[in-house]
Amino acid sequence: MTRTREPLISLALYHAFKWSVVSPLLHTYFRVKIYGVENVPQTGKVLVVSNHASYFDPPIVSSCVRRPVAYMAKEELFKVPVLAQAIKLYGAYPVSRGSADRTAIRSALECLDNGWAVGVFLEGTRTPDGRITDPKRGAALLAAKAKVPFLPVSLWGTGKILQPGSSFPRSVAITVRIGKLIDAPSSTNKQELEALTQKCASVINEMHDLGR
């Protein structure tokens, strides 16, 4: 039976980590501004799609939408004792190199059925300016299979957190904008998936262009 919320222990860990670490850093060190929180459904399946410019993006998105968001992680991380259990509890799911698309979709569907919101970066990788120029259809295919709406999120400023050659995060201004839900695809038709992918990218880029 499909759950409407993630497992209780994961929800408890999420809130503990958010309020002790992530949220204080966002509101003091990074001076975050958040818009559109009222657009986030707090129960039920949802696919969070966003731009991507920093390794810090997953916890920032999860904190700002006020519910845990499950992201894929490299399979190698799940072979590390203790770390493996910790990232599983936080909603991470493994993806094998060479079969990423197939494995990611299967694992993401399982997360959605277990009550998680699932996060996907539309470009599939980080971009220097934070804008989406080459969105991939994987998120739309997942939305079609799970019959789940998209929640578009724009991250502005995160690309400046880490400078080349530095491992210490800079104190920069970050703005997170959350758009209105976009209906799930009605089928896995290639043209429909492409159209909805472009729509999500356009909505996110328009929010990103608003800047601070």
PDB file of C-alpha atoms in Angstrom:
ATOM      1  CA  MET A   1       0.000   0.000   0.000  1.00  0.00           C
ATOM      2  CA  THR A   2       1.289   3.447  -0.927  1.00  0.00           C
ATOM      3  CA  ARG A   3       2.254   5.655   2.026  1.00  0.00           C
ATOM      4  CA  THR A   4       1.393   9.357   2.237  1.00  0.00           C
ATOM      5  CA  ARG A   5       4.474  10.277   4.286  1.00  0.00           C
ATOM      6  CA  GLU A   6       8.034   9.001   4.557  1.00  0.00           C
ATOM      7  CA  PRO A   7       8.958   6.606   7.430  1.00  0.00           C
ATOM      8  CA  LEU A   8       8.731   8.211  10.882  1.00  0.00           C
ATOM      9  CA  ILE A   9      12.408   7.671  11.749  1.00  0.00           C
ATOM     10  CA  SER A  10      13.483   9.402   8.524  1.00  0.00           C
ATOM     11  CA  LEU A  11      11.128  12.297   9.220  1.00  0.00           C
ATOM     12  CA  ALA A  12      12.531  12.649  12.744  1.00  0.00           C
ATOM     13  CA  LEU A  13      16.128  12.630  11.470  1.00  0.00           C
ATOM     14  CA  TYR A  14      15.232  15.171   8.808  1.00  0.00           C
ATOM     15  CA  HIS A  15      13.844  17.620  11.355  1.00  0.00           C
ATOM     16  CA  ALA A  16      16.758  17.057  13.731  1.00  0.00           C
ATOM     17  CA  PHE A  17      19.328  17.769  11.009  1.00  0.00           C
ATOM     18  CA  LYS A  18      17.343  20.630   9.499  1.00  0.00           C
ATOM     19  CA  TRP A  19      16.783  22.619  12.701  1.00  0.00           C
ATOM     20  CA  SER A  20      20.200  21.949  14.219  1.00  0.00           C
ATOM     21  CA  VAL A  21      22.379  22.450  11.137  1.00  0.00           C
ATOM     22  CA  VAL A  22      20.835  23.319   7.761  1.00  0.00           C
ATOM     23  CA  SER A  23      18.238  25.935   8.676  1.00  0.00           C
ATOM     24  CA  PRO A  24      20.520  27.966  11.001  1.00  0.00           C
ATOM     25  CA  LEU A  25      23.210  28.046   8.301  1.00  0.00           C
ATOM     26  CA  LEU A  26      20.741  29.040   5.593  1.00  0.00           C
ATOM     27  CA  HIS A  27      19.267  31.918   7.573  1.00  0.00           C
ATOM     28  CA  THR A  28      22.498  33.303   9.026  1.00  0.00           C
ATOM     29  CA  TYR A  29      25.549  32.291   7.027  1.00  0.00           C
ATOM     30  CA  PHE A  30      23.807  32.190   3.616  1.00  0.00           C
ATOM     31  CA  ARG A  31      21.086  34.816   4.247  1.00  0.00           C
ATOM     32  CA  VAL A  32      18.501  32.775   2.371  1.00  0.00           C
ATOM     33  CA  LYS A  33      15.235  34.160   1.000  1.00  0.00           C
ATOM     34  CA  ILE A  34      12.462  31.639   0.303  1.00  0.00           C
ATOM     35  CA  TYR A  35       9.394  32.296  -1.824  1.00  0.00           C
ATOM     36  CA  GLY A  36       6.423  30.045  -2.639  1.00  0.00           C
ATOM     37  CA  VAL A  37       6.449  27.631   0.303  1.00  0.00           C
ATOM     38  CA  GLU A  38       2.648  27.629   0.163  1.00  0.00           C
ATOM     39  CA  ASN A  39       2.911  25.731  -3.153  1.00  0.00           C
ATOM     40  CA  VAL A  40       4.430  22.637  -1.521  1.00  0.00           C
ATOM     41  CA  PRO A  41       2.048  19.730  -0.754  1.00  0.00           C
ATOM     42  CA  GLN A  42       3.017  18.340   2.658  1.00  0.00           C
ATOM     43  CA  THR A  43       1.642  14.872   1.974  1.00  0.00           C
ATOM     44  CA  GLY A  44       1.400  12.644  -1.066  1.00  0.00           C
ATOM     45  CA  LYS A  45       3.662  11.998  -4.028  1.00  0.00           C
ATOM     46  CA  VAL A  46       5.516  14.902  -5.622  1.00  0.00           C
ATOM     47  CA  LEU A  47       8.514  15.178  -7.926  1.00  0.00           C
ATOM     48  CA  VAL A  48      10.728  18.140  -7.059  1.00  0.00           C
ATOM     49  CA  VAL A  49      12.540  19.379 -10.178  1.00  0.00           C
ATOM     50  CA  SER A  50      15.170  22.109 -10.028  1.00  0.00           C
ATOM     51  CA  ASN A  51      18.282  23.632 -11.491  1.00  0.00           C
ATOM     52  CA  HIS A  52      21.637  22.580 -10.063  1.00  0.00           C
ATOM     53  CA  ALA A  53      24.835  24.562  -9.437  1.00  0.00           C
ATOM     54  CA  SER A  54      26.260  23.248  -6.153  1.00  0.00           C
ATOM     55  CA  TYR A  55      26.878  20.089  -4.119  1.00  0.00           C
ATOM     56  CA  PHE A  56      24.918  21.864  -1.379  1.00  0.00           C
ATOM     57  CA  ASP A  57      21.700  21.948  -3.428  1.00  0.00           C
ATOM     58  CA  PRO A  58      20.030  18.731  -2.122  1.00  0.00           C
ATOM     59  CA  PRO A  59      19.932  19.721   1.594  1.00  0.00           C
ATOM     60  CA  ILE A  60      19.010  23.309   0.648  1.00  0.00           C
ATOM     61  CA  VAL A  61      16.036  22.139  -1.426  1.00  0.00           C
ATOM     62  CA  SER A  62      14.910  19.667   1.233  1.00  0.00           C
ATOM     63  CA  SER A  63      15.086  22.295   3.980  1.00  0.00           C
ATOM     64  CA  CYS A  64      13.288  24.988   1.995  1.00  0.00           C
ATOM     65  CA  VAL A  65      10.349  22.838   0.862  1.00  0.00           C
ATOM     66  CA  ARG A  66       9.837  21.775   4.497  1.00  0.00           C
ATOM     67  CA  ARG A  67       9.731  18.047   3.855  1.00  0.00           C
ATOM     68  CA  PRO A  68      12.407  15.421   3.174  1.00  0.00           C
ATOM     69  CA  VAL A  69      13.404  15.062  -0.471  1.00  0.00           C
ATOM     70  CA  ALA A  70      15.059  11.849  -1.644  1.00  0.00           C
ATOM     71  CA  TYR A  71      17.923  12.144  -4.141  1.00  0.00           C
ATOM     72  CA  MET A  72      20.017   9.545  -5.938  1.00  0.00           C
ATOM     73  CA  ALA A  73      23.561   8.918  -4.690  1.00  0.00           C
ATOM     74  CA  LYS A  74      26.523   6.968  -6.067  1.00  0.00           C
ATOM     75  CA  GLU A  75      26.329   3.243  -5.331  1.00  0.00           C
ATOM     76  CA  GLU A  76      29.817   3.327  -3.772  1.00  0.00           C
ATOM     77  CA  LEU A  77      28.527   5.405  -0.841  1.00  0.00           C
ATOM     78  CA  PHE A  78      26.223   2.556   0.185  1.00  0.00           C
ATOM     79  CA  LYS A  79      29.203   0.271   0.766  1.00  0.00           C
ATOM     80  CA  VAL A  80      30.620   2.494   3.532  1.00  0.00           C
ATOM     81  CA  PRO A  81      29.632   1.228   7.027  1.00  0.00           C
ATOM     82  CA  VAL A  82      27.493   3.643   9.076  1.00  0.00           C
ATOM     83  CA  LEU A  83      27.367   6.165   6.215  1.00  0.00           C
ATOM     84  CA  ALA A  84      25.246   3.757   4.194  1.00  0.00           C
ATOM     85  CA  GLN A  85      22.597   3.481   6.909  1.00  0.00           C
ATOM     86  CA  ALA A  86      22.633   7.222   7.537  1.00  0.00           C
ATOM     87  CA  ILE A  87      22.045   8.273   3.924  1.00  0.00           C
ATOM     88  CA  LYS A  88      19.345   5.604   3.518  1.00  0.00           C
ATOM     89  CA  LEU A  89      17.476   7.068   6.475  1.00  0.00           C
ATOM     90  CA  TYR A  90      17.740  10.503   4.864  1.00  0.00           C
ATOM     91  CA  GLY A  91      16.165   9.144   1.689  1.00  0.00           C
ATOM     92  CA  ALA A  92      19.160   8.659  -0.621  1.00  0.00           C
ATOM     93  CA  TYR A  93      18.892   5.768  -3.057  1.00  0.00           C
ATOM     94  CA  PRO A  94      21.770   4.095  -4.932  1.00  0.00           C
ATOM     95  CA  VAL A  95      22.451   4.423  -8.642  1.00  0.00           C
ATOM     96  CA  SER A  96      24.948   2.210 -10.503  1.00  0.00           C
ATOM     97  CA  ARG A  97      27.187   3.722 -13.152  1.00  0.00           C
ATOM     98  CA  GLY A  98      26.350   2.401 -16.592  1.00  0.00           C
ATOM     99  CA  SER A  99      22.695   1.726 -15.755  1.00  0.00           C
ATOM    100  CA  ALA A 100      21.829   5.017 -14.068  1.00  0.00           C
ATOM    101  CA  ASP A 101      18.556   5.726 -15.866  1.00  0.00           C
ATOM    102  CA  ARG A 102      16.964   2.307 -15.288  1.00  0.00           C
ATOM    103  CA  THR A 103      18.168   1.991 -11.703  1.00  0.00           C
ATOM    104  CA  ALA A 104      17.271   5.567 -10.792  1.00  0.00           C
ATOM    105  CA  ILE A 105      13.707   5.278 -12.062  1.00  0.00           C
ATOM    106  CA  ARG A 106      13.078   1.990 -10.234  1.00  0.00           C
ATOM    107  CA  SER A 107      14.532   3.309  -6.963  1.00  0.00           C
ATOM    108  CA  ALA A 108      12.719   6.653  -7.265  1.00  0.00           C
ATOM    109  CA  LEU A 109       9.391   4.893  -7.817  1.00  0.00           C
ATOM    110  CA  GLU A 110       9.970   2.877  -4.640  1.00  0.00           C
ATOM    111  CA  CYS A 111      10.723   6.089  -2.717  1.00  0.00           C
ATOM    112  CA  LEU A 112       7.526   7.705  -3.992  1.00  0.00           C
ATOM    113  CA  ASP A 113       5.495   4.665  -2.951  1.00  0.00           C
ATOM    114  CA  ASN A 114       7.048   4.956   0.523  1.00  0.00           C
ATOM    115  CA  GLY A 115       5.794   8.513   0.908  1.00  0.00           C
ATOM    116  CA  TRP A 116       8.907  10.475  -0.061  1.00  0.00           C
ATOM    117  CA  ALA A 117       9.117  13.550  -2.204  1.00  0.00           C
ATOM    118  CA  VAL A 118      11.755  12.751  -4.832  1.00  0.00           C
ATOM    119  CA  GLY A 119      14.188  15.323  -6.208  1.00  0.00           C
ATOM    120  CA  VAL A 120      15.576  15.411  -9.739  1.00  0.00           C
ATOM    121  CA  PHE A 121      17.927  17.989 -11.252  1.00  0.00           C
ATOM    122  CA  LEU A 122      16.531  18.639 -14.738  1.00  0.00           C
ATOM    123  CA  GLU A 123      19.921  19.127 -16.364  1.00  0.00           C
ATOM    124  CA  GLY A 124      21.283  15.998 -14.694  1.00  0.00           C
ATOM    125  CA  THR A 125      24.450  17.808 -13.665  1.00  0.00           C
ATOM    126  CA  ARG A 126      25.650  21.143 -12.293  1.00  0.00           C
ATOM    127  CA  THR A 127      25.699  24.185 -14.578  1.00  0.00           C
ATOM    128  CA  PRO A 128      28.057  27.181 -14.103  1.00  0.00           C
ATOM    129  CA  ASP A 129      25.358  29.881 -14.091  1.00  0.00           C
ATOM    130  CA  GLY A 130      22.550  27.862 -12.514  1.00  0.00           C
ATOM    131  CA  ARG A 131      20.317  28.083 -15.601  1.00  0.00           C
ATOM    132  CA  ILE A 132      18.916  25.026 -17.365  1.00  0.00           C
ATOM    133  CA  THR A 133      19.926  24.839 -21.024  1.00  0.00           C
ATOM    134  CA  ASP A 134      19.729  21.120 -21.804  1.00  0.00           C
ATOM    135  CA  PRO A 135      16.988  19.510 -19.675  1.00  0.00           C
ATOM    136  CA  LYS A 136      16.697  15.730 -19.746  1.00  0.00           C
ATOM    137  CA  ARG A 137      13.413  13.811 -20.095  1.00  0.00           C
ATOM    138  CA  GLY A 138      14.145  11.448 -17.196  1.00  0.00           C
ATOM    139  CA  ALA A 139      12.109  13.471 -14.702  1.00  0.00           C
ATOM    140  CA  ALA A 140       9.091  13.569 -17.026  1.00  0.00           C
ATOM    141  CA  LEU A 141       9.295   9.817 -17.620  1.00  0.00           C
ATOM    142  CA  LEU A 142       9.382   9.234 -13.863  1.00  0.00           C
ATOM    143  CA  ALA A 143       6.407  11.563 -13.378  1.00  0.00           C
ATOM    144  CA  ALA A 144       4.457   9.710 -16.057  1.00  0.00           C
ATOM    145  CA  LYS A 145       5.153   6.289 -14.556  1.00  0.00           C
ATOM    146  CA  ALA A 146       4.337   7.406 -11.004  1.00  0.00           C
ATOM    147  CA  LYS A 147       1.453   9.680 -12.043  1.00  0.00           C
ATOM    148  CA  VAL A 148       2.901  12.412  -9.861  1.00  0.00           C
ATOM    149  CA  PRO A 149       3.003  16.211 -10.380  1.00  0.00           C
ATOM    150  CA  PHE A 150       6.139  18.298 -10.717  1.00  0.00           C
ATOM    151  CA  LEU A 151       7.118  20.904  -8.142  1.00  0.00           C
ATOM    152  CA  PRO A 152       9.487  23.383  -9.874  1.00  0.00           C
ATOM    153  CA  VAL A 153      12.180  24.930  -7.671  1.00  0.00           C
ATOM    154  CA  SER A 154      14.742  27.576  -8.581  1.00  0.00           C
ATOM    155  CA  LEU A 155      18.029  27.921  -6.698  1.00  0.00           C
ATOM    156  CA  TRP A 156      19.795  31.269  -7.141  1.00  0.00           C
ATOM    157  CA  GLY A 157      23.295  31.935  -5.803  1.00  0.00           C
ATOM    158  CA  THR A 158      24.295  28.412  -4.764  1.00  0.00           C
ATOM    159  CA  GLY A 159      26.924  28.183  -7.493  1.00  0.00           C
ATOM    160  CA  LYS A 160      29.023  30.737  -5.605  1.00  0.00           C
ATOM    161  CA  ILE A 161      29.170  28.742  -2.358  1.00  0.00           C
ATOM    162  CA  LEU A 162      32.365  26.949  -3.346  1.00  0.00           C
ATOM    163  CA  GLN A 163      35.060  28.694  -5.370  1.00  0.00           C
ATOM    164  CA  PRO A 164      37.436  26.701  -7.624  1.00  0.00           C
ATOM    165  CA  GLY A 165      40.200  25.155  -5.555  1.00  0.00           C
ATOM    166  CA  SER A 166      38.462  25.832  -2.252  1.00  0.00           C
ATOM    167  CA  SER A 167      36.758  23.330   0.039  1.00  0.00           C
ATOM    168  CA  PHE A 168      35.342  25.896   2.476  1.00  0.00           C
ATOM    169  CA  PRO A 169      31.855  27.307   1.743  1.00  0.00           C
ATOM    170  CA  ARG A 170      31.602  31.069   1.284  1.00  0.00           C
ATOM    171  CA  SER A 171      28.937  33.205   2.936  1.00  0.00           C
ATOM    172  CA  VAL A 172      26.789  34.147  -0.057  1.00  0.00           C
ATOM    173  CA  ALA A 173      23.206  35.276  -0.547  1.00  0.00           C
ATOM    174  CA  ILE A 174      20.851  32.499  -1.692  1.00  0.00           C
ATOM    175  CA  THR A 175      17.315  32.776  -3.014  1.00  0.00           C
ATOM    176  CA  VAL A 176      14.975  29.806  -3.377  1.00  0.00           C
ATOM    177  CA  ARG A 177      11.751  30.179  -5.365  1.00  0.00           C
ATOM    178  CA  ILE A 178       9.109  27.439  -5.404  1.00  0.00           C
ATOM    179  CA  GLY A 179       6.618  27.441  -8.257  1.00  0.00           C
ATOM    180  CA  LYS A 180       3.124  26.059  -8.543  1.00  0.00           C
ATOM    181  CA  LEU A 181       2.553  22.371  -9.212  1.00  0.00           C
ATOM    182  CA  ILE A 182       2.659  21.221 -12.831  1.00  0.00           C
ATOM    183  CA  ASP A 183       0.401  18.285 -13.696  1.00  0.00           C
ATOM    184  CA  ALA A 184       1.907  14.888 -14.409  1.00  0.00           C
ATOM    185  CA  PRO A 185       2.163  13.673 -18.025  1.00  0.00           C
ATOM    186  CA  SER A 186      -0.868  11.732 -19.182  1.00  0.00           C
ATOM    187  CA  SER A 187       1.315   9.189 -21.003  1.00  0.00           C
ATOM    188  CA  THR A 188       4.912   8.238 -21.797  1.00  0.00           C
ATOM    189  CA  ASN A 189       4.585   9.679 -25.301  1.00  0.00           C
ATOM    190  CA  LYS A 190       7.947  11.168 -26.282  1.00  0.00           C
ATOM    191  CA  GLN A 191       6.493  14.438 -27.546  1.00  0.00           C
ATOM    192  CA  GLU A 192       4.461  14.995 -24.392  1.00  0.00           C
ATOM    193  CA  LEU A 193       7.435  14.215 -22.166  1.00  0.00           C
ATOM    194  CA  GLU A 194       9.593  16.643 -24.135  1.00  0.00           C
ATOM    195  CA  ALA A 195       6.959  19.383 -23.951  1.00  0.00           C
ATOM    196  CA  LEU A 196       6.554  19.052 -20.185  1.00  0.00           C
ATOM    197  CA  THR A 197      10.321  18.898 -19.686  1.00  0.00           C
ATOM    198  CA  GLN A 198      10.700  22.176 -21.561  1.00  0.00           C
ATOM    199  CA  LYS A 199       7.813  23.692 -19.582  1.00  0.00           C
ATOM    200  CA  CYS A 200       9.468  22.801 -16.268  1.00  0.00           C
ATOM    201  CA  ALA A 201      12.797  24.196 -17.482  1.00  0.00           C
ATOM    202  CA  SER A 202      11.154  27.437 -18.623  1.00  0.00           C
ATOM    203  CA  VAL A 203       9.337  27.933 -15.311  1.00  0.00           C
ATOM    204  CA  ILE A 204      12.536  27.317 -13.326  1.00  0.00           C
ATOM    205  CA  ASN A 205      14.628  29.601 -15.546  1.00  0.00           C
ATOM    206  CA  GLU A 206      12.025  32.376 -15.307  1.00  0.00           C
ATOM    207  CA  MET A 207      12.140  32.170 -11.508  1.00  0.00           C
ATOM    208  CA  HIS A 208      15.948  32.094 -11.601  1.00  0.00           C
ATOM    209  CA  ASP A 209      16.030  35.207 -13.792  1.00  0.00           C
ATOM    210  CA  LEU A 210      14.200  37.113 -11.026  1.00  0.00           C
ATOM    211  CA  GLY A 211      17.470  37.007  -9.105  1.00  0.00           C
ATOM    212  CA  ARG A 212      17.683  37.959  -5.481  1.00  0.00           C
TER     213      ARG A 212
END
